[in-house]
Tab-separated table of C-alpha atoms in Angstrom:
chain	number	residue	atom	x	y	z
A	1	UNK	CA	45.145	-8.128	1.825
A	2	UNK	CA	42.681	-10.938	2.550
A	3	UNK	CA	43.041	-10.404	6.284
A	4	UNK	CA	42.452	-6.656	5.853
A	5	UNK	CA	39.268	-7.351	3.866
A	6	UNK	CA	38.106	-9.890	6.446
A	7	UNK	CA	38.374	-7.279	9.200
A	8	UNK	CA	36.325	-4.802	7.153
A	9	UNK	CA	33.775	-7.511	6.366
A	10	UNK	CA	33.334	-8.380	10.024
A	11	UNK	CA	33.134	-4.700	10.925
A	12	UNK	CA	30.334	-4.139	8.388
A	13	UNK	CA	28.368	-7.151	9.598
A	14	UNK	CA	28.829	-6.226	13.250
A	15	UNK	CA	27.792	-2.615	12.601
A	16	UNK	CA	24.666	-3.684	10.714
A	17	UNK	CA	23.804	-6.222	13.395
A	18	UNK	CA	24.209	-3.631	16.144
A	19	UNK	CA	22.032	-1.083	14.345
A	20	UNK	CA	19.340	-3.635	13.541
A	21	UNK	CA	19.252	-4.997	17.093
A	22	UNK	CA	19.106	-1.444	18.443
A	23	UNK	CA	16.159	-0.725	16.134
A	24	UNK	CA	14.412	-3.912	17.246
A	25	UNK	CA	14.986	-3.152	20.919
A	26	UNK	CA	13.689	0.380	20.397
A	27	UNK	CA	10.508	-0.988	18.842
A	28	UNK	CA	9.922	-3.412	21.719
A	29	UNK	CA	10.773	-0.664	24.211
A	30	UNK	CA	8.082	1.571	22.722
A	31	UNK	CA	5.448	-1.121	22.311
A	32	UNK	CA	6.470	-3.631	24.937
A	33	UNK	CA	6.693	-7.384	24.442
A	34	UNK	CA	3.448	-7.414	22.495
A	35	UNK	CA	2.009	-7.418	18.996
A	36	UNK	CA	2.470	-3.643	18.762
A	37	UNK	CA	6.072	-3.898	19.938
A	38	UNK	CA	6.863	-6.620	17.399
A	39	UNK	CA	5.268	-4.613	14.585
A	40	UNK	CA	7.291	-1.526	15.529
A	41	UNK	CA	10.474	-3.600	15.766
A	42	UNK	CA	9.773	-5.056	12.324
A	43	UNK	CA	9.151	-1.583	10.896
A	44	UNK	CA	12.315	-0.052	12.337
A	45	UNK	CA	14.570	-2.959	11.335
A	46	UNK	CA	13.157	-2.727	7.799
A	47	UNK	CA	14.262	0.916	7.670
A	48	UNK	CA	17.778	-0.004	8.776
A	49	UNK	CA	17.895	-2.802	6.191
A	50	UNK	CA	16.668	-0.509	3.411
A	51	UNK	CA	19.498	1.999	3.708
A	52	UNK	CA	22.136	-0.753	3.906
A	53	UNK	CA	20.618	-2.287	0.786
A	54	UNK	CA	20.632	1.045	-1.064
A	55	UNK	CA	24.291	1.645	-0.160
A	56	UNK	CA	25.279	-1.725	-1.619
A	57	UNK	CA	22.963	-1.662	-4.629
A	58	UNK	CA	23.834	1.868	-5.771
A	59	UNK	CA	27.600	1.628	-5.181
A	60	UNK	CA	28.360	0.689	-8.789
A	61	UNK	CA	26.245	3.519	-10.217
A	62	UNK	CA	27.770	6.131	-7.919
A	63	UNK	CA	31.326	4.999	-8.694
A	64	UNK	CA	30.584	4.980	-12.424
A	65	UNK	CA	29.269	8.550	-12.432
A	66	UNK	CA	31.791	9.980	-9.964
A	67	UNK	CA	34.879	7.726	-10.044
A	68	UNK	CA	37.547	7.832	-7.352
A	69	UNK	CA	37.531	8.971	-3.743
A	70	UNK	CA	35.000	7.612	-1.286
A	71	UNK	CA	32.853	6.364	-4.198
A	72	UNK	CA	35.589	3.918	-5.169
A	73	UNK	CA	35.945	2.816	-1.550
A	74	UNK	CA	32.181	2.266	-1.372
A	75	UNK	CA	32.367	0.093	-4.483
A	76	UNK	CA	35.280	-1.914	-3.078
A	77	UNK	CA	33.288	-2.571	0.091
A	78	UNK	CA	30.063	-3.430	-1.723
A	79	UNK	CA	30.212	-7.101	-0.795
A	80	UNK	CA	30.775	-6.288	2.875
A	81	UNK	CA	27.941	-3.743	2.835
A	82	UNK	CA	25.698	-6.249	1.081
A	83	UNK	CA	26.374	-8.834	3.763
A	84	UNK	CA	25.698	-6.121	6.329
A	85	UNK	CA	22.315	-5.637	4.672
A	86	UNK	CA	21.626	-9.368	4.777
A	87	UNK	CA	22.446	-9.387	8.491
A	88	UNK	CA	20.092	-6.488	9.239
A	89	UNK	CA	17.430	-8.075	7.028
A	90	UNK	CA	17.785	-11.280	9.004
A	91	UNK	CA	16.974	-9.373	12.193
A	92	UNK	CA	14.009	-7.837	10.384
A	93	UNK	CA	12.817	-11.314	9.421
A	94	UNK	CA	13.019	-12.407	13.058
A	95	UNK	CA	10.876	-9.483	14.217
A	96	UNK	CA	8.396	-9.997	11.361
A	97	UNK	CA	8.160	-13.696	12.212
A	98	UNK	CA	7.634	-12.811	15.874
A	99	UNK	CA	4.806	-10.404	15.059
A	100	UNK	CA	2.936	-12.961	12.942
A	101	UNK	CA	3.585	-16.280	14.661
A	102	UNK	CA	4.107	-15.272	18.277
A	103	UNK	CA	1.562	-12.461	18.603
A	104	UNK	CA	-0.808	-13.509	15.765
A	105	UNK	CA	-0.466	-10.221	13.935
A	106	UNK	CA	-2.720	-10.252	10.885
A	107	UNK	CA	-0.977	-9.287	7.656
A	108	UNK	CA	-2.070	-9.257	4.044
A	109	UNK	CA	-1.161	-12.403	2.135
A	110	UNK	CA	0.546	-10.285	-0.528
A	111	UNK	CA	2.884	-8.850	2.111
A	112	UNK	CA	3.704	-12.309	3.438
A	113	UNK	CA	4.390	-13.694	-0.040
A	114	UNK	CA	6.344	-10.619	-1.132
A	115	UNK	CA	8.339	-10.601	2.085
A	116	UNK	CA	9.028	-14.316	1.741
A	117	UNK	CA	10.371	-13.851	-1.779
A	118	UNK	CA	12.536	-10.981	-0.565
A	119	UNK	CA	13.946	-13.017	2.323
A	120	UNK	CA	14.737	-15.949	0.009
A	121	UNK	CA	16.590	-13.773	-2.500
A	122	UNK	CA	18.446	-11.911	0.257
A	123	UNK	CA	19.542	-15.245	1.738
A	124	UNK	CA	20.579	-16.597	-1.676
A	125	UNK	CA	22.561	-13.453	-2.480
A	126	UNK	CA	24.272	-13.508	0.913
A	127	UNK	CA	25.123	-17.204	0.602
A	128	UNK	CA	26.686	-16.655	-2.833
A	129	UNK	CA	28.606	-13.467	-1.989
A	130	UNK	CA	31.976	-15.203	-2.220
A	131	UNK	CA	34.520	-16.136	-4.870
A	132	UNK	CA	33.736	-19.862	-4.598
A	133	UNK	CA	30.107	-19.285	-5.589
A	134	UNK	CA	31.137	-17.153	-8.557
A	135	UNK	CA	33.356	-19.979	-9.831
A	136	UNK	CA	30.736	-22.651	-9.098
A	137	UNK	CA	27.745	-20.873	-10.619
A	138	UNK	CA	29.735	-19.176	-13.332
A	139	UNK	CA	29.981	-15.385	-13.694
A	140	UNK	CA	26.917	-15.159	-15.953
A	141	UNK	CA	24.512	-17.063	-13.685
A	142	UNK	CA	25.957	-15.395	-10.581
A	143	UNK	CA	25.371	-11.932	-12.061
A	144	UNK	CA	21.851	-12.945	-13.101
A	145	UNK	CA	21.009	-14.084	-9.565
A	146	UNK	CA	22.317	-10.910	-7.960
A	147	UNK	CA	20.848	-8.593	-10.590
A	148	UNK	CA	17.414	-10.235	-10.345
A	149	UNK	CA	17.566	-10.349	-6.557
A	150	UNK	CA	18.609	-6.709	-6.370
A	151	UNK	CA	15.734	-5.533	-8.539
A	152	UNK	CA	13.211	-7.676	-6.657
A	153	UNK	CA	14.352	-6.325	-3.282
A	154	UNK	CA	14.355	-2.782	-4.659
A	155	UNK	CA	10.786	-3.255	-5.922
A	156	UNK	CA	9.635	-4.704	-2.581
A	157	UNK	CA	11.121	-1.838	-0.589
A	158	UNK	CA	9.799	0.781	-3.034
A	159	UNK	CA	6.268	-0.640	-3.037
A	160	UNK	CA	6.281	-0.932	0.746
A	161	UNK	CA	7.228	2.718	1.222
A	162	UNK	CA	4.793	3.844	-1.473
A	163	UNK	CA	1.967	2.072	0.351
A	164	UNK	CA	3.113	3.745	3.580
A	165	UNK	CA	3.050	7.219	2.059
A	166	UNK	CA	-0.364	8.170	3.455
A	167	UNK	CA	-0.268	6.545	6.923
A	168	UNK	CA	3.446	7.198	7.623
A	169	UNK	CA	4.612	10.128	5.432
A	170	UNK	CA	7.530	11.145	7.656
A	171	UNK	CA	9.290	7.821	7.096
A	172	UNK	CA	7.999	7.089	3.594
A	173	UNK	CA	8.871	10.403	1.908
A	174	UNK	CA	12.652	10.326	2.669
A	175	UNK	CA	12.832	6.693	1.545
A	176	UNK	CA	10.922	7.396	-1.668
A	177	UNK	CA	13.202	10.347	-2.415
A	178	UNK	CA	16.144	7.954	-2.110
A	179	UNK	CA	14.340	5.547	-4.448
A	180	UNK	CA	13.910	8.300	-7.056
A	181	UNK	CA	17.577	9.308	-6.786
A	182	UNK	CA	18.730	5.700	-7.187
A	183	UNK	CA	16.532	5.203	-10.262
A	184	UNK	CA	17.923	8.426	-11.731
A	185	UNK	CA	21.509	7.266	-11.129
A	186	UNK	CA	20.749	3.929	-12.782
A	187	UNK	CA	19.291	5.695	-15.819
A	188	UNK	CA	22.350	7.956	-16.075
A	189	UNK	CA	24.696	4.963	-15.989
A	190	UNK	CA	22.613	3.025	-18.517
A	191	UNK	CA	22.557	6.005	-20.885
A	192	UNK	CA	26.308	6.488	-20.456
A	193	UNK	CA	27.032	2.842	-21.271
A	194	UNK	CA	24.684	2.912	-24.266
A	195	UNK	CA	26.461	5.954	-25.696
A	196	UNK	CA	29.861	4.357	-25.145
A	197	UNK	CA	28.701	1.165	-26.856
A	198	UNK	CA	27.253	3.125	-29.774
A	199	UNK	CA	30.440	5.182	-30.071
A	200	UNK	CA	32.582	2.039	-30.233
A	201	UNK	CA	30.235	0.528	-32.806
A	202	UNK	CA	30.436	3.652	-35.000
A	203	UNK	CA	34.228	3.677	-34.677
A	204	UNK	CA	34.454	0.062	-35.831
A	205	UNK	CA	32.211	0.777	-38.818
A	206	UNK	CA	34.301	3.753	-39.928
A	207	UNK	CA	37.628	1.948	-39.699
């Protein structure tokens, strides 16, 4: 069982790495080894990272609303998909770093700070995506780290695409539609859990 999971984990990481490197190469191919090429590579690798993140972050909500089938398989592979996201995000960081520190690309300080926070949380979540970390940190603190990190990354991606809505609508609109769908799914799950909790509470009171 562990060996089977390890193969799937490696496959997810390798797939994400391949897609992210392909996106980076495509950006440099379009813009050349230059500031423009690095910016394009950073933009395209961010898009790859976003959809890997969404797949991992929304897996629980999807499986809760529609249990069984491929939704259950997605949930079972959430850790592997999450590490795939971290791998793609690492490639994105490399291209972003290249744009700023190799080609002196000017970027707003808020983007640098926000991106830095996102990279730190992604790294922390990837480093603790194992059973040893859950035991060491404790389930409560581990869940807090991953819940907080997930919401922060979701906010960073959402704000980034919202700010890109006017200059790059063809890439921003599909991503923002995904953001809206994910928020809706989260609200559905939260409402469902609240009703279940209230129902159990009423049942206990009437016994």
